[in-house]
């Protein structure tokens, strides 16, 4: 309930109280910054930057990656592009209607964010902040820093929604598409930036670029530039996400491209799903979900009345309040381009090669000899790659790498989306040029954006099959011909399939394909996925023959959350590995015999927490490395393999854990975590010496490799993880 004083009087009194209490100090921020005229060194140290549309997008869609970044101690800057003024009423649902006051409501949302970030960084949501003005070429912005952790910063651009000529609403998407020439800002009540700024599209992109050059992020995170497609109650097809989210992501992607050209160090860019979180299976465990909700409740001022609020507009967003999970958004965190765990593979001579998207390009690292050290990363030609990568190993030992590339055209707002691949000219040789596999959408440009991350398999006839989720939320495939060209895209069917497919080849050389999915027959509720999420499955009739649609819906006894991973054990059986919906467990579906049937009830094993695909490799050496604690030598390896085979099918499981590090488990018996903070999903393979090797991408865009430490007894010993860090050369570096 608001005070009875007029709002403007509240503002004056509130600002005086703030200044007297020392909770918020208003000051100018050093205006010195580097312009785009000279190339910048770095980023040489880890720094995170989130660019989101509205106050709270980061809490809903990027966390828990956000809180992991804050707790790492690295600099964290979050930029909010819009004011998020909504209807201007900071009132709780079911309570008496409050007057419209846009500046006050904007200020309340900002205050809620400061409290949420203070809680993440210090544990005290009421920790002090310093509010200041950040001068910039395209207009000053408010920049708030946490007093106890001044490397935690919130930046507010505050673009607003305005009625234009004829009463049409002018929004951020109109600015991106060109229908709106300029968009003015709405300053928050009590903000040190009192005047309004007017942005063109070019100016707003330049502002984001300047902020990137100022803060030197090594990791840039934003929202979904290509949201999911759905149908409303009247049958009209549209994107199911807020257009502000999409416009922000598109402008951030363009600004990041410019920034990456101006710095000599690698930059990792990540994109996150928005509103569609509520339609896909919940992939956060109870502990991660509850912590995420604690920050959303703090932002929503759910603790109103339990402390003296000194912010003039209020101390949080009462429209969110204590019910921030009613919309179904916080139950999951879904990267837009999930990729796979197969971005590292052995070459014909046993040397490992790893690939990752860094600074808009595909970076390639390789060992100098089998089991040896690693050479610095080398960028492959041509920019524009956005997805994690999938690497196929051909029968003659050559490798082929596949990824999704966004090609700029003469029209900034109409990029083309293409699945590309490059393969070695000969075993252990160099890679040729990127070749264009097009897109499952064919010539329908508007549906190109829906292409999923490519996933591949090679059948017993030596033919590559490339799979991608398509605009209909089914699966499409393109096959390699005998002359090394590829045939057309073919729709295999499937419904409500989640991106993050997996494909493998069984002992008879037949390809098997799986995708996690929502039951096609169930009605969708607006805020929850229906039914028990299961699997869509395709099986090749014989090597060399095409897979046949429409595939088979495979209900499962336990809810499955993608992305998925497939591996073959030492007996030739395939295993499918997934995360458990709403729980911390890892699910393993194992063929009952080589080429045999798949069970509908998986083994449910302990999990590492976190989200993303869990990688798997199968061999006795892999599941019980000689360095592990406990019995050593051949007898120890046999004992370890026996223990793993009893529960996990003889697999070494490796995945990103609840802290953002890497966890490994011999057969799912016990997870051992490696400290640190890594990007995307780890890759694990067996090298030329029969040893399991795990690789990750760190927040500086470097490769880190290790032999997983999987202790067989009690007592974790994180020091056993011996990481080798391998840098990368980027274009323009000397």
XYZ file of C-alpha atoms in Angstrom:
734
model
C 0.000 0.000 0.000
C 1.365 3.446 -0.938
C 1.857 6.400 1.449
C -0.848 9.028 1.435
C 1.623 11.771 0.478
C 1.555 12.939 -3.168
C 4.027 11.008 -5.260
C 6.233 14.015 -6.053
C 6.460 14.862 -2.360
C 7.430 11.270 -1.702
C 10.196 11.651 -4.278
C 11.708 14.732 -2.642
C 11.593 13.231 0.834
C 12.893 9.914 -0.461
C 15.917 11.418 -2.192
C 16.807 13.411 0.930
C 16.581 10.258 3.041
C 18.737 8.370 0.577
C 21.455 10.980 0.694
C 21.342 11.223 4.479
C 21.362 7.453 5.034
C 24.287 6.761 2.716
C 22.409 3.868 1.119
C 22.622 5.480 -2.332
C 25.191 8.057 -3.395
C 24.666 9.985 -6.626
C 27.847 10.913 -8.409
C 29.330 11.433 -11.837
C 31.186 8.535 -13.452
C 34.589 9.014 -15.048
C 33.897 10.066 -18.619
C 37.198 8.732 -19.994
C 36.708 5.851 -22.365
C 38.228 4.421 -25.492
C 36.692 5.317 -28.826
C 36.363 2.965 -31.757
C 39.233 4.648 -33.620
C 41.905 2.320 -32.214
C 41.985 -1.421 -31.692
C 41.599 -2.399 -28.052
C 43.732 -4.933 -26.261
C 41.915 -7.714 -24.533
C 39.649 -8.642 -22.990
C 42.540 -10.103 -21.017
C 40.528 -10.944 -17.896
C 37.118 -12.475 -17.377
C 34.210 -10.016 -17.447
C 30.511 -10.683 -18.024
C 27.994 -8.405 -19.711
C 24.264 -9.082 -20.004
C 22.134 -7.013 -22.380
C 18.399 -7.506 -21.838
C 15.216 -5.692 -22.744
C 13.339 -5.297 -19.462
C 14.185 -5.097 -15.790
C 13.822 -8.766 -14.676
C 14.649 -10.500 -18.024
C 18.063 -11.425 -16.635
C 16.519 -12.897 -13.478
C 13.994 -14.981 -15.387
C 15.945 -16.124 -18.435
C 19.722 -15.952 -17.784
C 19.931 -16.981 -14.137
C 21.485 -19.307 -12.775
C 24.303 -18.418 -15.196
C 23.917 -14.861 -13.892
C 24.396 -15.635 -10.203
C 27.339 -17.904 -11.031
C 29.010 -14.994 -12.820
C 28.342 -12.626 -9.901
C 29.699 -15.104 -7.346
C 32.834 -15.746 -9.408
C 34.093 -12.298 -8.355
C 34.588 -11.207 -11.985
C 33.197 -7.859 -13.181
C 29.512 -8.159 -14.081
C 27.617 -5.467 -15.984
C 23.966 -5.720 -16.975
C 22.431 -3.286 -19.462
C 18.652 -2.772 -19.578
C 17.582 -1.353 -22.933
C 13.969 -0.416 -22.165
C 12.401 1.360 -19.228
C 9.891 -1.470 -18.792
C 7.214 1.042 -17.841
C 4.317 -1.325 -18.716
C 1.062 0.229 -17.459
C 2.868 2.445 -14.952
C 1.091 0.982 -11.924
C 3.229 -0.471 -9.146
C 0.457 -2.398 -7.479
C 0.084 -6.008 -6.420
C -2.517 -8.227 -8.039
C -5.778 -8.277 -6.149
C -4.979 -5.047 -4.299
C -6.659 -1.653 -4.763
C -5.752 -0.024 -8.072
C -2.955 2.545 -7.775
C -2.502 5.663 -9.927
C -0.433 5.565 -13.115
C 3.046 6.960 -12.517
C 5.554 5.816 -15.117
C 8.692 7.402 -13.562
C 7.851 5.928 -10.147
C 7.162 2.440 -11.513
C 10.391 2.492 -13.541
C 12.272 3.551 -10.397
C 10.673 0.749 -8.392
C 11.784 -1.869 -10.917
C 15.328 -0.473 -10.832
C 15.323 -0.578 -7.038
C 14.178 -4.196 -7.125
C 17.053 -5.066 -9.443
C 19.593 -3.395 -7.165
C 18.263 -5.407 -4.247
C 18.325 -8.687 -6.196
C 21.919 -8.166 -7.344
C 22.979 -7.126 -3.835
C 21.491 -10.368 -2.547
C 23.416 -12.371 -5.181
C 26.714 -10.649 -4.465
C 26.647 -10.066 -0.707
C 23.678 -11.974 0.707
C 22.166 -8.667 1.888
C 19.489 -7.293 -0.479
C 19.661 -3.904 1.260
C 23.390 -3.359 0.691
C 24.379 0.135 -0.412
C 24.692 1.261 -4.037
C 26.269 4.245 -5.749
C 24.152 5.773 -8.517
C 25.921 7.789 -11.162
C 25.832 9.198 -14.684
C 27.848 7.540 -17.410
C 28.553 10.070 -20.157
C 28.459 8.553 -23.633
C 28.596 9.802 -27.191
C 24.956 8.948 -27.856
C 23.616 10.281 -24.582
C 24.205 9.855 -20.826
C 22.913 6.767 -19.031
C 22.439 5.860 -15.399
C 25.110 3.492 -14.087
C 24.710 2.030 -10.584
C 27.498 0.189 -8.772
C 27.324 -1.958 -5.646
C 29.382 -0.255 -2.910
C 30.723 -3.498 -1.461
C 31.383 -4.967 -4.925
C 31.958 -2.010 -7.286
C 32.632 -4.379 -10.178
C 28.895 -5.244 -10.131
C 27.161 -2.631 -12.285
C 23.632 -1.997 -13.612
C 23.168 0.326 -16.607
C 19.758 1.732 -17.602
C 19.097 3.057 -21.132
C 15.345 3.441 -20.497
C 13.930 3.506 -24.038
C 10.173 3.910 -23.743
C 6.933 3.040 -25.501
C 5.220 6.096 -26.988
C 2.063 6.911 -28.883
C 2.965 8.100 -32.352
C 0.951 9.874 -35.053
C -2.447 8.271 -35.426
C -2.223 6.677 -31.990
C 0.022 3.790 -33.034
C 2.428 2.542 -30.379
C 6.108 3.084 -31.107
C 8.262 0.327 -29.643
C 11.770 -1.073 -29.804
C 10.961 -3.581 -32.564
C 9.729 -0.718 -34.742
C 13.069 1.000 -34.222
C 14.926 -2.165 -35.304
C 12.743 -2.768 -38.352
C 12.830 0.870 -39.461
C 9.170 1.757 -38.987
C 10.103 4.037 -36.072
C 12.798 6.617 -36.767
C 13.555 7.611 -33.169
C 12.628 6.374 -29.725
C 12.803 8.593 -26.668
C 13.787 7.454 -23.195
C 11.789 7.681 -19.962
C 13.975 8.670 -16.974
C 13.184 6.978 -13.676
C 11.990 8.957 -10.673
C 15.028 10.074 -8.684
C 17.485 9.088 -11.425
C 20.704 11.114 -11.721
C 19.888 11.260 -15.468
C 16.979 13.675 -15.573
C 16.706 14.491 -19.275
C 15.345 12.367 -22.100
C 17.537 10.994 -24.891
C 16.301 10.138 -28.386
C 17.806 7.053 -30.080
C 17.847 6.065 -33.712
C 18.554 2.416 -34.462
C 22.126 3.286 -35.405
C 22.600 5.329 -32.234
C 21.252 2.588 -29.976
C 23.526 -0.033 -31.543
C 26.445 2.388 -31.228
C 25.560 2.973 -27.568
C 25.710 -0.769 -26.883
C 29.001 -1.029 -28.760
C 30.440 1.826 -26.702
C 29.371 0.172 -23.450
C 31.039 -3.047 -24.561
C 34.250 -1.208 -25.353
C 34.070 0.510 -21.984
C 33.487 -2.615 -19.881
C 35.547 -5.079 -21.998
C 33.360 -8.167 -21.538
C 34.859 -11.527 -22.405
C 31.340 -13.029 -22.260
C 28.272 -11.279 -23.725
C 24.841 -12.671 -22.887
C 21.528 -11.614 -24.359
C 18.058 -12.895 -25.220
C 16.672 -14.888 -28.147
C 17.107 -13.297 -31.598
C 14.968 -16.028 -33.209
C 12.166 -17.031 -30.824
C 9.950 -20.085 -31.181
C 6.937 -19.992 -33.475
C 3.439 -20.791 -32.230
C -0.243 -20.376 -33.026
C -2.672 -18.268 -31.037
C -6.300 -19.078 -30.197
C -7.461 -17.693 -33.551
C -5.017 -19.825 -35.530
C -2.616 -17.016 -36.420
C 1.064 -17.932 -36.423
C 3.508 -15.654 -34.646
C 6.643 -15.618 -32.534
C 5.986 -16.526 -28.905
C 8.195 -14.027 -27.150
C 8.096 -10.338 -26.342
C 9.174 -8.293 -29.391
C 11.337 -6.159 -27.096
C 13.337 -9.315 -26.274
C 13.870 -10.061 -29.958
C 14.822 -6.494 -30.903
C 17.265 -6.275 -28.003
C 18.931 -9.552 -28.996
C 19.242 -8.495 -32.643
C 20.762 -5.115 -31.769
C 23.081 -6.744 -29.238
C 24.247 -9.258 -31.843
C 25.082 -6.416 -34.219
C 26.863 -4.425 -31.490
C 28.801 -7.537 -30.430
C 29.970 -8.070 -34.007
C 31.369 -4.546 -34.062
C 32.952 -4.908 -30.640
C 34.596 -8.216 -31.561
C 36.257 -6.570 -34.552
C 37.788 -3.922 -32.283
C 39.341 -6.141 -29.616
C 42.269 -8.493 -29.942
C 41.062 -11.004 -27.368
C 38.397 -13.697 -27.793
C 34.745 -13.006 -26.933
C 32.068 -15.616 -26.214
C 28.451 -14.676 -27.007
C 25.466 -16.563 -25.567
C 21.739 -16.327 -26.312
C 18.826 -17.450 -24.103
C 15.213 -18.447 -24.736
C 12.532 -16.130 -23.341
C 8.828 -16.718 -22.812
C 8.971 -20.155 -24.433
C 10.559 -21.463 -21.244
C 7.038 -22.121 -20.022
C 6.321 -24.554 -22.874
C 9.445 -26.721 -22.634
C 10.235 -29.192 -19.846
C 11.543 -27.647 -16.629
C 15.285 -28.288 -16.601
C 16.239 -26.811 -13.214
C 16.361 -28.913 -10.081
C 14.488 -27.881 -6.913
C 17.487 -26.167 -5.301
C 18.395 -24.113 -8.384
C 14.755 -23.182 -8.970
C 14.218 -22.058 -5.384
C 17.351 -19.907 -5.409
C 16.295 -18.355 -8.708
C 12.879 -17.605 -7.222
C 14.457 -16.008 -4.151
C 16.016 -13.318 -6.355
C 12.764 -12.834 -8.275
C 10.850 -12.426 -4.998
C 13.382 -9.871 -3.792
C 12.997 -7.997 -7.078
C 9.209 -8.202 -6.625
C 9.399 -6.619 -3.151
C 7.820 -9.693 -1.585
C 9.373 -8.625 1.718
C 7.563 -5.282 1.745
C 6.970 -4.062 5.291
C 9.937 -5.917 6.757
C 12.475 -3.101 6.280
C 12.356 0.683 5.809
C 12.143 1.395 2.063
C 13.982 4.615 1.175
C 13.681 4.520 -2.617
C 11.282 7.241 -3.801
C 9.369 5.000 -6.218
C 9.317 1.918 -3.999
C 11.701 -0.982 -3.465
C 10.567 -3.440 -6.103
C 8.047 -4.498 -8.717
C 4.825 -5.303 -6.900
C 3.267 -6.605 -10.122
C 5.706 -9.510 -9.736
C 5.548 -9.649 -5.956
C 5.640 -13.105 -4.418
C 4.194 -14.938 -7.426
C 6.921 -14.620 -10.049
C 6.598 -18.294 -10.993
C 2.948 -18.074 -12.065
C 4.013 -17.372 -15.666
C 6.085 -20.568 -15.971
C 9.293 -18.742 -16.963
C 11.720 -19.388 -14.080
C 11.429 -23.201 -14.046
C 13.975 -23.454 -16.866
C 17.009 -21.839 -18.437
C 17.363 -22.699 -22.117
C 20.211 -21.541 -24.353
C 18.887 -20.649 -27.817
C 21.586 -22.715 -29.565
C 22.144 -25.811 -27.394
C 24.716 -27.527 -29.603
C 26.163 -30.890 -28.617
C 28.912 -32.511 -26.544
C 30.652 -33.773 -29.693
C 32.785 -30.756 -30.569
C 36.026 -32.674 -29.904
C 37.049 -35.796 -31.855
C 40.193 -37.855 -32.571
C 41.795 -37.594 -35.998
C 43.016 -40.625 -37.962
C 46.447 -40.480 -36.272
C 44.936 -40.260 -32.763
C 45.476 -36.525 -32.236
C 42.432 -34.775 -30.789
C 40.858 -31.736 -32.464
C 38.383 -29.380 -30.759
C 36.127 -26.674 -32.233
C 34.160 -23.823 -30.640
C 32.550 -20.554 -31.731
C 34.662 -17.671 -30.408
C 34.451 -14.043 -31.583
C 31.890 -14.975 -34.241
C 34.193 -17.556 -35.856
C 34.899 -21.241 -35.526
C 38.141 -21.741 -33.585
C 40.122 -24.954 -34.037
C 42.602 -26.436 -31.547
C 44.599 -29.644 -32.083
C 47.143 -31.734 -30.250
C 50.747 -31.707 -31.440
C 50.891 -35.517 -31.091
C 48.594 -38.272 -29.800
C 48.254 -37.805 -26.039
C 50.498 -34.719 -26.190
C 50.141 -30.984 -25.695
C 47.837 -28.628 -27.562
C 48.632 -25.973 -30.131
C 47.097 -22.469 -29.859
C 43.684 -22.165 -31.450
C 43.453 -21.026 -35.051
C 40.337 -19.305 -36.451
C 38.740 -20.911 -39.466
C 37.678 -18.505 -42.233
C 34.391 -16.589 -42.372
C 32.450 -15.039 -39.454
C 28.818 -15.263 -38.408
C 28.585 -18.588 -36.546
C 26.193 -18.653 -33.605
C 25.746 -22.259 -32.504
C 27.857 -24.788 -30.750
C 29.242 -27.297 -33.219
C 28.881 -30.951 -34.113
C 31.828 -32.944 -35.483
C 31.440 -36.108 -37.568
C 34.185 -38.696 -38.010
C 34.172 -40.284 -41.473
C 35.137 -43.932 -42.148
C 38.584 -42.955 -43.485
C 39.337 -40.912 -40.352
C 38.620 -37.481 -41.833
C 36.613 -35.022 -39.738
C 33.770 -32.741 -40.802
C 32.520 -29.882 -38.610
C 28.944 -28.532 -38.827
C 27.436 -25.307 -37.477
C 24.735 -22.673 -37.946
C 25.833 -19.414 -39.560
C 23.972 -16.099 -39.802
C 24.920 -14.295 -43.010
C 24.593 -10.538 -43.156
C 22.906 -9.122 -46.226
C 22.610 -5.594 -47.597
C 19.502 -5.232 -45.417
C 20.611 -5.336 -41.767
C 17.245 -6.650 -40.621
C 17.085 -9.586 -43.091
C 20.003 -11.944 -42.385
C 20.118 -15.433 -43.920
C 20.479 -18.546 -41.739
C 22.533 -21.363 -43.221
C 23.807 -24.707 -41.988
C 27.457 -24.927 -43.018
C 30.129 -27.599 -42.937
C 33.839 -27.945 -43.631
C 35.742 -31.226 -43.901
C 39.332 -32.313 -44.050
C 40.733 -32.797 -47.552
C 42.538 -35.929 -46.355
C 42.959 -37.772 -43.047
C 44.881 -35.551 -40.581
C 44.978 -32.830 -43.264
C 43.725 -29.246 -43.469
C 40.074 -28.285 -43.641
C 38.568 -27.032 -46.871
C 36.233 -24.064 -47.344
C 32.855 -23.833 -45.701
C 30.131 -25.412 -47.832
C 26.493 -24.336 -47.663
C 23.843 -26.932 -46.803
C 21.057 -24.383 -46.862
C 18.216 -24.635 -44.413
C 15.249 -26.971 -43.836
C 12.983 -24.007 -44.627
C 14.207 -23.937 -48.227
C 13.319 -20.636 -49.883
C 10.895 -19.566 -47.131
C 13.100 -16.868 -45.641
C 10.875 -16.101 -42.663
C 11.191 -19.714 -41.463
C 14.976 -19.867 -41.852
C 15.310 -18.393 -38.370
C 13.813 -21.536 -36.844
C 16.664 -23.840 -37.889
C 18.070 -25.829 -35.010
C 21.688 -26.601 -34.245
C 22.860 -29.282 -36.712
C 23.484 -32.827 -35.471
C 25.119 -35.545 -37.587
C 25.663 -39.273 -37.866
C 27.582 -41.478 -40.308
C 25.960 -44.786 -41.236
C 27.597 -48.107 -42.039
C 27.688 -47.199 -45.735
C 29.866 -44.185 -44.934
C 27.099 -41.675 -45.689
C 26.668 -38.535 -43.580
C 23.182 -37.567 -42.443
C 22.658 -34.011 -41.140
C 19.655 -33.380 -38.885
C 18.103 -30.094 -37.819
C 14.946 -29.196 -35.993
C 12.692 -27.297 -38.386
C 10.111 -24.511 -38.203
C 7.294 -26.987 -37.591
C 9.061 -28.251 -34.439
C 9.761 -31.508 -36.222
C 13.014 -32.875 -37.645
C 14.511 -32.548 -41.130
C 17.447 -34.464 -42.646
C 19.825 -34.055 -45.561
C 21.903 -37.021 -46.841
C 25.304 -37.120 -48.445
C 25.412 -38.648 -51.951
C 28.038 -41.012 -53.325
C 29.748 -38.081 -55.107
C 30.123 -36.223 -51.761
C 27.349 -33.721 -52.577
C 24.176 -33.576 -50.507
C 20.600 -34.245 -51.526
C 17.621 -32.055 -50.605
C 16.217 -31.515 -47.126
C 13.539 -34.038 -46.192
C 10.971 -33.527 -43.432
C 10.904 -36.588 -41.148
C 7.907 -35.399 -39.140
C 7.768 -35.279 -35.378
C 5.842 -32.794 -33.238
C 6.801 -30.396 -30.454
C 10.397 -31.584 -30.570
C 12.810 -29.565 -28.472
C 16.054 -28.345 -30.029
C 19.026 -30.383 -28.871
C 18.708 -33.554 -30.967
C 21.129 -36.447 -30.854
C 22.043 -39.080 -33.444
C 24.188 -42.196 -33.301
C 25.016 -45.334 -35.281
C 24.245 -48.781 -33.904
C 26.337 -51.934 -34.214
C 24.731 -52.751 -37.591
C 25.579 -49.341 -39.038
C 22.024 -47.972 -38.794
C 21.408 -44.414 -37.638
C 19.184 -43.748 -34.624
C 17.839 -40.233 -33.920
C 16.130 -38.905 -30.783
C 14.608 -35.622 -29.720
C 13.059 -34.682 -26.372
C 9.462 -33.563 -26.855
C 6.143 -32.588 -25.327
C 3.282 -35.048 -25.990
C 1.666 -34.023 -29.289
C -1.829 -35.073 -28.181
C -1.970 -33.011 -24.991
C -3.443 -29.522 -24.738
C -1.008 -26.758 -23.929
C -1.686 -24.696 -20.863
C -0.432 -21.153 -21.034
C 2.042 -21.530 -18.167
C 2.932 -25.240 -17.931
C 3.976 -28.015 -20.319
C 1.339 -30.761 -20.535
C 1.826 -34.433 -19.840
C 5.113 -36.239 -19.230
C 7.786 -35.103 -21.701
C 9.061 -38.066 -23.706
C 10.991 -38.819 -26.899
C 10.548 -38.806 -30.664
C 12.541 -41.606 -32.271
C 13.664 -42.427 -35.817
C 15.595 -45.536 -36.894
C 17.246 -46.088 -40.278
C 15.928 -49.264 -42.007
C 19.429 -50.205 -43.210
C 22.769 -48.477 -43.902
C 22.563 -46.405 -47.072
C 18.777 -46.156 -46.986
C 16.848 -43.023 -45.994
C 15.210 -42.691 -42.619
C 11.450 -42.743 -42.781
C 8.931 -40.380 -41.222
C 6.898 -39.548 -39.337
C 8.939 -41.163 -36.578
C 7.587 -42.755 -33.427
C 6.424 -41.079 -30.238
C 8.082 -42.873 -27.313
C 6.404 -42.109 -23.985
C 8.716 -42.455 -21.016
C 8.008 -43.293 -17.407
C 10.172 -40.378 -16.262
C 10.042 -36.878 -17.776
C 12.921 -36.148 -20.169
C 14.564 -32.759 -20.653
C 16.878 -32.105 -23.597
C 19.397 -31.653 -25.060
C 20.221 -35.338 -25.485
C 23.446 -37.319 -25.946
C 24.042 -40.786 -27.413
C 27.046 -43.043 -26.849
C 28.024 -46.648 -27.571
C 29.420 -48.866 -24.835
C 32.133 -51.508 -25.159
C 29.539 -54.161 -26.049
C 28.168 -52.216 -29.008
C 24.951 -51.092 -27.310
C 23.786 -47.502 -27.664
C 22.862 -45.481 -24.608
C 20.781 -42.308 -24.616
C 21.561 -39.791 -21.847
C 19.217 -36.997 -20.760
C 18.428 -34.746 -17.815
C 15.462 -35.482 -15.569
C 12.592 -32.985 -15.736
C 12.391 -30.863 -12.599
C 14.995 -32.908 -10.791
C 18.730 -33.258 -10.366
C 18.910 -36.768 -11.853
C 20.538 -38.094 -15.018
C 18.505 -40.500 -17.143
C 20.116 -43.315 -19.151
C 18.093 -45.304 -21.704
C 20.172 -48.314 -22.738
C 19.514 -50.715 -25.595
C 18.779 -54.135 -24.212
C 21.115 -55.656 -26.829
C 23.189 -54.308 -29.742
C 20.651 -53.109 -32.369
C 17.892 -54.016 -29.924
C 14.821 -52.292 -28.527
C 14.859 -49.283 -26.259
C 13.284 -49.339 -22.788
C 10.563 -46.850 -21.894
C 11.782 -46.635 -18.304
C 15.326 -45.297 -17.954
C 17.871 -45.835 -15.232
C 17.633 -42.791 -12.972
C 21.091 -41.925 -11.678
C 22.375 -39.079 -9.524
C 23.046 -35.956 -11.554
C 25.512 -33.083 -11.468
C 22.822 -30.400 -11.227
C 22.885 -27.558 -13.702
C 21.455 -27.863 -17.198
C 22.563 -28.705 -20.721
C 23.585 -32.000 -22.314
C 25.446 -34.648 -20.329
C 28.231 -36.164 -22.414
C 29.064 -39.856 -22.278
C 31.842 -42.176 -23.421
C 32.073 -45.904 -22.845
C 35.203 -47.944 -22.103
C 36.784 -49.521 -19.043
C 39.660 -47.049 -19.196
C 37.212 -44.162 -19.511
C 35.171 -45.017 -16.450
C 38.108 -45.853 -14.187
C 41.213 -43.810 -15.092
C 44.481 -44.854 -13.470
C 44.787 -41.536 -11.603
C 41.539 -42.096 -9.693
C 41.621 -42.533 -5.947
C 41.305 -46.065 -4.655
C 42.715 -49.239 -6.279
C 45.257 -48.611 -9.029
C 46.559 -50.519 -12.017
C 44.731 -53.096 -14.129
C 42.938 -54.659 -11.175
C 41.707 -51.249 -10.032
C 40.479 -50.392 -13.527
C 38.573 -53.664 -13.755
C 37.011 -53.078 -10.345
C 35.991 -49.531 -11.338
C 34.529 -50.729 -14.632
C 32.511 -53.381 -12.821
C 31.057 -50.853 -10.410
C 30.135 -48.478 -13.252
C 28.609 -51.227 -15.355
C 26.322 -52.143 -12.499
C 24.459 -48.833 -12.696
C 25.450 -46.703 -15.659
C 26.130 -49.094 -18.501
C 29.908 -48.689 -18.308
C 29.717 -45.003 -19.218
C 31.761 -42.062 -18.058
C 29.256 -39.206 -17.705
C 30.441 -35.592 -17.876
C 28.261 -32.487 -17.686
C 28.030 -28.948 -16.506
C 27.178 -28.909 -12.800
C 25.097 -26.679 -10.543
C 27.980 -24.264 -9.904
C 28.819 -23.741 -13.595
C 31.821 -26.043 -13.373
C 32.273 -29.574 -14.685
C 31.128 -32.759 -13.010
C 32.214 -36.292 -13.922
C 30.867 -39.636 -12.784
C 31.935 -43.194 -13.470
C 28.600 -44.722 -14.391
C 26.626 -42.193 -12.377
C 27.737 -43.706 -9.057
C 29.178 -40.516 -7.613
C 29.754 -37.097 -9.130
C 33.066 -35.323 -8.688
C 33.046 -31.611 -9.501
C 35.901 -29.558 -10.892
C 35.941 -25.959 -9.642
C 35.727 -23.117 -12.111
C 33.234 -21.511 -14.432
C 32.881 -22.772 -17.986
C 30.739 -21.997 -21.015
C 28.309 -24.311 -22.801
C 28.658 -28.098 -22.457
C 31.883 -30.062 -21.964
C 33.046 -32.525 -24.629
C 34.477 -35.920 -23.673
C 36.104 -38.511 -25.956
C 38.494 -41.433 -25.693
C 41.853 -40.444 -27.198
C 44.295 -42.516 -29.277
C 45.680 -44.096 -26.106
C 42.268 -45.236 -24.912
C 42.038 -42.564 -22.225
C 39.067 -40.292 -21.542
C 39.780 -36.596 -22.179
C 37.381 -33.756 -21.352
C 37.468 -30.268 -22.878
C 35.624 -27.089 -21.935
C 35.518 -23.524 -23.167
C 36.358 -21.023 -20.439
C 35.025 -17.437 -20.089
C 38.088 -16.083 -21.921
C 37.339 -18.172 -24.989
C 40.205 -20.567 -24.254
C 40.228 -24.323 -24.480
C 40.793 -26.169 -21.226
C 41.434 -29.911 -21.288
C 41.877 -32.557 -18.605
C 41.557 -36.217 -17.863
C 38.461 -36.466 -15.673
C 39.096 -37.306 -12.070
C 36.448 -39.779 -10.896
C 37.245 -40.977 -7.360
C 36.064 -44.448 -6.482
C 35.964 -43.884 -2.754
C 34.785 -41.165 -0.397
C 36.421 -37.780 -0.095
C 36.585 -35.497 -3.109
C 39.982 -34.233 -4.114
C 39.496 -31.406 -6.570
C 43.275 -30.963 -6.887
C 43.321 -34.143 -8.974
C 41.757 -32.205 -11.858
C 44.794 -31.106 -13.871
C 43.635 -28.599 -16.474
C 45.752 -27.519 -19.415
C 44.782 -24.082 -20.724
C 45.214 -23.400 -24.437
C 44.812 -19.898 -25.817
C 43.503 -18.881 -29.196
C 44.656 -16.598 -31.941
C 41.967 -14.309 -33.301
C 41.929 -12.299 -36.549
C 44.227 -9.296 -36.331
C 46.313 -10.641 -33.438
C 50.060 -10.410 -33.932
